[in-house]
mmCIF file of C-alpha atoms in Angstrom:
data_model
loop_
_atom_site.group_PDB
_atom_site.id
_atom_site.type_symbol
_atom_site.label_atom_id
_atom_site.label_comp_id
_atom_site.label_asym_id
_atom_site.label_seq_id
_atom_site.Cartn_x
_atom_site.Cartn_y
_atom_site.Cartn_z
ATOM 1 C CA MET A 1 -14.324 -65.233 50.236
ATOM 2 C CA MET A 2 -15.232 -65.927 46.673
ATOM 3 C CA GLU A 3 -17.574 -62.941 46.726
ATOM 4 C CA GLU A 4 -14.850 -60.618 47.966
ATOM 5 C CA GLN A 5 -12.431 -61.809 45.252
ATOM 6 C CA LEU A 6 -15.117 -61.310 42.622
ATOM 7 C CA GLN A 7 -15.830 -57.781 43.860
ATOM 8 C CA GLU A 8 -12.089 -56.961 43.890
ATOM 9 C CA SER A 9 -11.785 -58.288 40.347
ATOM 10 C CA GLN A 10 -14.730 -56.196 39.205
ATOM 11 C CA THR A 11 -13.262 -53.168 40.963
ATOM 12 C CA GLU A 12 -9.884 -53.822 39.334
ATOM 13 C CA LEU A 13 -11.464 -54.151 35.920
ATOM 14 C CA SER A 14 -13.392 -50.994 36.519
ATOM 15 C CA LYS A 15 -10.153 -49.141 37.325
ATOM 16 C CA LYS A 16 -8.547 -50.491 34.159
ATOM 17 C CA ASP A 17 -11.541 -49.393 32.148
ATOM 18 C CA ARG A 18 -11.345 -45.919 33.644
ATOM 19 C CA ARG A 19 -7.633 -45.676 32.915
ATOM 20 C CA GLU A 20 -8.237 -46.776 29.339
ATOM 21 C CA LEU A 21 -11.049 -44.286 29.023
ATOM 22 C CA ARG A 22 -8.824 -41.482 30.322
ATOM 23 C CA ARG A 23 -6.054 -42.537 27.944
ATOM 24 C CA GLN A 24 -8.442 -42.468 25.006
ATOM 25 C CA GLU A 25 -9.777 -39.090 26.091
ATOM 26 C CA GLU A 26 -6.250 -37.709 26.319
ATOM 27 C CA GLU A 27 -5.447 -39.084 22.877
ATOM 28 C CA ASN A 28 -8.607 -37.538 21.496
ATOM 29 C CA ILE A 29 -7.693 -34.198 23.060
ATOM 30 C CA ARG A 30 -4.175 -34.385 21.596
ATOM 31 C CA ALA A 31 -5.591 -35.378 18.221
ATOM 32 C CA GLY A 32 -8.011 -32.467 18.419
ATOM 33 C CA PHE A 33 -5.182 -30.077 19.213
ATOM 34 C CA GLU A 34 -3.132 -31.475 16.312
ATOM 35 C CA THR A 35 -6.077 -31.187 13.920
ATOM 36 C CA SER A 36 -6.716 -27.631 15.098
ATOM 37 C CA ARG A 37 -3.027 -26.770 14.679
ATOM 38 C CA LYS A 38 -2.963 -28.182 11.153
ATOM 39 C CA ARG A 39 -6.195 -26.374 10.306
ATOM 40 C CA LYS A 40 -4.783 -23.063 11.568
ATOM 41 C CA LYS A 41 -1.556 -23.660 9.646
ATOM 42 C CA LEU A 42 -3.511 -24.370 6.458
ATOM 43 C CA LEU A 43 -5.653 -21.294 7.020
ATOM 44 C CA LYS A 44 -2.544 -19.128 7.492
ATOM 45 C CA TRP A 45 -1.070 -20.571 4.288
ATOM 46 C CA ILE A 46 -4.265 -19.866 2.339
ATOM 47 C CA VAL A 47 -4.427 -16.308 3.699
ATOM 48 C CA SER A 48 -0.737 -15.754 2.806
ATOM 49 C CA VAL A 49 -1.312 -17.013 -0.739
ATOM 50 C CA LEU A 50 -4.365 -14.773 -1.146
ATOM 51 C CA ILE A 51 -2.455 -11.744 0.162
ATOM 52 C CA LEU A 52 0.471 -12.474 -2.169
ATOM 53 C CA ALA A 53 -1.894 -12.908 -5.122
ATOM 54 C CA ALA A 54 -3.610 -9.623 -4.254
ATOM 55 C CA LEU A 55 -0.241 -7.837 -4.064
ATOM 56 C CA VAL A 56 0.902 -9.275 -7.400
ATOM 57 C CA TRP A 57 -2.401 -8.373 -9.057
ATOM 58 C CA GLY A 58 -2.291 -4.887 -7.553
ATOM 59 C CA ALA A 59 1.275 -4.387 -8.778
ATOM 60 C CA TYR A 60 0.244 -5.566 -12.243
ATOM 61 C CA LEU A 61 -2.697 -3.162 -12.360
ATOM 62 C CA TRP A 62 -0.520 -0.310 -11.083
ATOM 63 C CA ALA A 63 2.175 -1.014 -13.671
ATOM 64 C CA LYS A 64 -0.451 -1.271 -16.399
ATOM 65 C CA LYS A 65 -2.027 2.028 -15.375
ATOM 66 C CA SER A 66 1.390 3.659 -15.003
ATOM 67 C CA GLU A 67 2.353 2.526 -18.505
ATOM 68 C CA ALA A 68 -0.987 3.699 -19.893
ATOM 69 C CA ASP A 69 -0.433 7.138 -18.362
ATOM 70 C CA LYS A 70 2.936 7.555 -20.086
ATOM 71 C CA PRO A 71 2.929 9.441 -23.388
ATOM 72 C CA GLY A 72 3.689 7.466 -26.507
ATOM 73 C CA GLU A 73 4.301 3.747 -26.707
ATOM 74 C CA ALA A 74 7.169 1.603 -25.482
ATOM 75 C CA VAL A 75 9.473 -0.028 -28.026
ATOM 76 C CA PRO A 76 11.747 -2.917 -26.959
ATOM 77 C CA ILE A 77 15.309 -1.749 -26.401
ATOM 78 C CA GLN A 78 17.849 -3.050 -28.896
ATOM 79 C CA PRO A 79 21.639 -3.364 -28.391
ATOM 80 C CA ALA A 80 23.258 0.061 -28.051
ATOM 81 C CA GLU A 81 26.265 -0.918 -30.140
ATOM 82 C CA HIS A 82 28.477 1.509 -32.031
ATOM 83 C CA ILE A 83 29.025 0.848 -35.714
ATOM 84 C CA GLN A 84 31.144 2.658 -38.261
ATOM 85 C CA PRO A 85 29.607 4.994 -40.869
ATOM 86 C CA GLY A 86 28.833 2.989 -43.980
ATOM 87 C CA GLN A 87 28.866 -0.304 -42.096
ATOM 88 C CA PRO A 88 25.778 -2.482 -42.729
ATOM 89 C CA ILE A 89 23.247 -2.455 -39.899
ATOM 90 C CA PRO A 90 23.675 -5.793 -38.054
ATOM 91 C CA GLY A 91 19.930 -6.241 -37.551
ATOM 92 C CA ILE A 92 16.484 -4.767 -38.139
ATOM 93 C CA TYR A 93 15.222 -1.805 -36.146
ATOM 94 C CA LEU A 94 11.958 -2.406 -34.323
ATOM 95 C CA SER A 95 10.411 0.988 -35.027
ATOM 96 C CA ASN A 96 10.279 3.755 -37.593
ATOM 97 C CA PRO A 97 12.220 5.843 -36.807
ATOM 98 C CA PRO A 98 14.460 3.675 -34.639
ATOM 99 C CA VAL A 99 14.549 4.597 -30.955
ATOM 100 C CA SER A 100 17.461 2.399 -29.840
ATOM 101 C CA GLY A 101 19.944 -0.021 -31.306
ATOM 102 C CA TRP A 102 23.005 0.270 -33.508
ATOM 103 C CA HIS A 103 24.324 3.784 -34.004
ATOM 104 C CA TYR A 104 27.375 5.818 -34.915
ATOM 105 C CA GLY A 105 29.777 7.161 -32.329
ATOM 106 C CA GLN A 106 29.075 10.728 -33.446
ATOM 107 C CA THR A 107 25.977 12.623 -32.329
ATOM 108 C CA THR A 108 24.055 15.405 -34.079
ATOM 109 C CA GLU A 109 24.145 18.954 -32.740
ATOM 110 C CA TRP A 110 20.968 19.916 -30.905
ATOM 111 C CA GLY A 111 18.615 22.203 -32.815
ATOM 112 C CA SER A 112 16.348 22.448 -35.859
ATOM 113 C CA TYR A 113 17.341 21.286 -39.329
ATOM 114 C CA ASN A 114 15.857 21.855 -42.758
ATOM 115 C CA GLU A 115 17.559 18.781 -44.201
ATOM 116 C CA GLU A 116 17.140 15.128 -43.342
ATOM 117 C CA LEU A 117 19.537 13.597 -40.824
ATOM 118 C CA ILE A 118 21.192 10.211 -40.545
ATOM 119 C CA ASP A 119 19.220 7.958 -38.221
ATOM 120 C CA GLN A 120 22.321 6.365 -36.712
ATOM 121 C CA ASN A 121 23.654 9.742 -35.574
ATOM 122 C CA VAL A 122 20.413 10.826 -33.929
ATOM 123 C CA ILE A 123 19.921 7.463 -32.187
ATOM 124 C CA HIS A 124 23.060 8.389 -30.262
ATOM 125 C CA ASN A 125 21.355 11.652 -29.259
ATOM 126 C CA LEU A 126 18.424 9.630 -27.923
ATOM 127 C CA GLU A 127 20.848 7.534 -25.891
ATOM 128 C CA HIS A 128 21.998 10.791 -24.272
ATOM 129 C CA GLY A 129 18.437 11.656 -23.268
ATOM 130 C CA GLY A 130 17.518 13.691 -26.327
ATOM 131 C CA ILE A 131 14.163 14.012 -28.098
ATOM 132 C CA TRP A 132 13.944 13.718 -31.875
ATOM 133 C CA ILE A 133 10.972 15.417 -33.523
ATOM 134 C CA THR A 134 10.521 14.529 -37.170
ATOM 135 C CA TYR A 135 7.934 15.390 -39.804
ATOM 136 C CA LYS A 136 7.223 14.319 -43.348
ATOM 137 C CA PRO A 137 8.611 16.807 -45.881
ATOM 138 C CA ASP A 138 5.197 17.358 -47.484
ATOM 139 C CA VAL A 139 3.406 18.624 -44.360
ATOM 140 C CA PRO A 140 2.042 22.217 -44.459
ATOM 141 C CA SER A 141 4.590 24.955 -43.862
ATOM 142 C CA GLU A 142 2.494 26.258 -40.968
ATOM 143 C CA LEU A 143 2.983 22.956 -39.160
ATOM 144 C CA VAL A 144 6.751 23.156 -39.695
ATOM 145 C CA ASP A 145 6.792 26.730 -38.369
ATOM 146 C CA ASN A 146 4.930 25.637 -35.238
ATOM 147 C CA LEU A 147 7.352 22.772 -34.675
ATOM 148 C CA LYS A 148 10.345 25.069 -35.086
ATOM 149 C CA ARG A 149 8.867 27.582 -32.674
ATOM 150 C CA LEU A 150 8.264 24.891 -30.096
ATOM 151 C CA ALA A 151 11.712 23.324 -30.549
ATOM 152 C CA GLY A 152 13.262 26.774 -30.160
ATOM 153 C CA GLU A 153 11.961 26.926 -26.593
ATOM 154 C CA TYR A 154 14.544 24.305 -25.622
ATOM 155 C CA LYS A 155 18.229 25.147 -25.734
ATOM 156 C CA ARG A 156 19.393 21.536 -25.629
ATOM 157 C CA LYS A 157 18.251 17.953 -25.968
ATOM 158 C CA ILE A 158 15.886 18.610 -28.911
ATOM 159 C CA VAL A 159 16.517 17.692 -32.536
ATOM 160 C CA LEU A 160 13.955 18.674 -35.171
ATOM 161 C CA SER A 161 14.227 17.573 -38.780
ATOM 162 C CA PRO A 162 12.226 16.401 -41.795
ATOM 163 C CA ARG A 163 12.266 12.639 -42.441
ATOM 164 C CA SER A 164 10.802 11.202 -45.615
ATOM 165 C CA ALA A 165 10.845 7.635 -44.236
ATOM 166 C CA ASN A 166 8.229 8.527 -41.610
ATOM 167 C CA ASP A 167 4.886 6.750 -41.824
ATOM 168 C CA SER A 168 3.090 9.560 -39.933
ATOM 169 C CA PRO A 169 3.143 13.338 -40.450
ATOM 170 C CA ILE A 170 4.689 13.930 -37.000
ATOM 171 C CA VAL A 171 6.779 11.522 -34.949
ATOM 172 C CA LEU A 172 8.292 12.029 -31.503
ATOM 173 C CA ALA A 173 11.169 9.760 -30.529
ATOM 174 C CA ALA A 174 12.991 9.184 -27.252
ATOM 175 C CA TRP A 175 15.116 6.248 -26.134
ATOM 176 C CA GLY A 176 12.705 3.303 -26.189
ATOM 177 C CA ARG A 177 9.587 5.476 -26.726
ATOM 178 C CA LEU A 178 7.669 6.636 -29.773
ATOM 179 C CA ASP A 179 4.603 8.769 -30.458
ATOM 180 C CA LYS A 180 3.002 9.344 -33.849
ATOM 181 C CA PHE A 181 0.190 11.691 -34.836
ATOM 182 C CA ASP A 182 -1.231 13.631 -37.757
ATOM 183 C CA TYR A 183 -1.534 17.227 -36.591
ATOM 184 C CA PHE A 184 0.306 19.760 -34.449
ATOM 185 C CA ASP A 185 -0.499 19.281 -30.767
ATOM 186 C CA GLU A 186 1.704 21.467 -28.593
ATOM 187 C CA ALA A 187 0.496 20.021 -25.286
ATOM 188 C CA ARG A 188 1.103 16.473 -26.483
ATOM 189 C CA ILE A 189 4.607 17.276 -27.688
ATOM 190 C CA LYS A 190 5.569 19.087 -24.481
ATOM 191 C CA LYS A 191 4.204 16.230 -22.370
ATOM 192 C CA PHE A 192 6.407 13.792 -24.292
ATOM 193 C CA ILE A 193 9.446 16.029 -23.902
ATOM 194 C CA LYS A 194 8.832 16.486 -20.179
ATOM 195 C CA ALA A 195 8.454 12.739 -19.676
ATOM 196 C CA TYR A 196 11.575 11.591 -21.529
ATOM 197 C CA LYS A 197 14.025 14.468 -21.888
ATOM 198 C CA ASP A 198 17.285 13.582 -20.083
ATOM 199 C CA LYS A 199 15.987 10.049 -19.439
ATOM 200 C CA GLY A 200 18.307 8.145 -21.777
ATOM 201 C CA PRO A 201 20.672 5.437 -20.506
ATOM 202 C CA GLU A 202 23.656 7.804 -20.872
ATOM 203 C CA PHE A 203 23.222 11.204 -19.249
ATOM 204 C CA VAL A 204 25.118 13.938 -21.059
ATOM 205 C CA PRO A 205 24.356 17.560 -20.039
#
């Protein structure tokens, strides 16, 4: 009798051990699944971050290349506020000549001029998508003739004039863009005009 009870007890303990073993195995399996799920989630997050970083870097490189391909250089845009003739300029222009900022309400007629113009009038032309070509008064007459010939190919949106305040022999100005060089370069000038003509913040035919 005692033997039978001992065997039953051993059998019962054995069953308990097996149940405990199965429970531990199930917990290990669940823990493995949870670890695998967390690992996959982390991997997805890392991949997403890498993809986003690649997209941002690609966009930066594209924008940098796109900017490098544009003629001239960008100049920060200043407030396009109207001021009255004779009124002091409220601030300092960021370029020479200015390519945005405070200007008069009146524009300059399109075309070529032999006399210097008022910056604040022509800035308004730039706001309307015009191109202002200026040259130092002491440049060779042949250069001036070439500039006039080129400007004459455009019926509108081009202003050509001498400007003694220039720090380069030839300067091309558009709204927010500037290009300066020392000699007549027809291809360079036409590329600038093509890129920025009619591209001002206010479109006026």
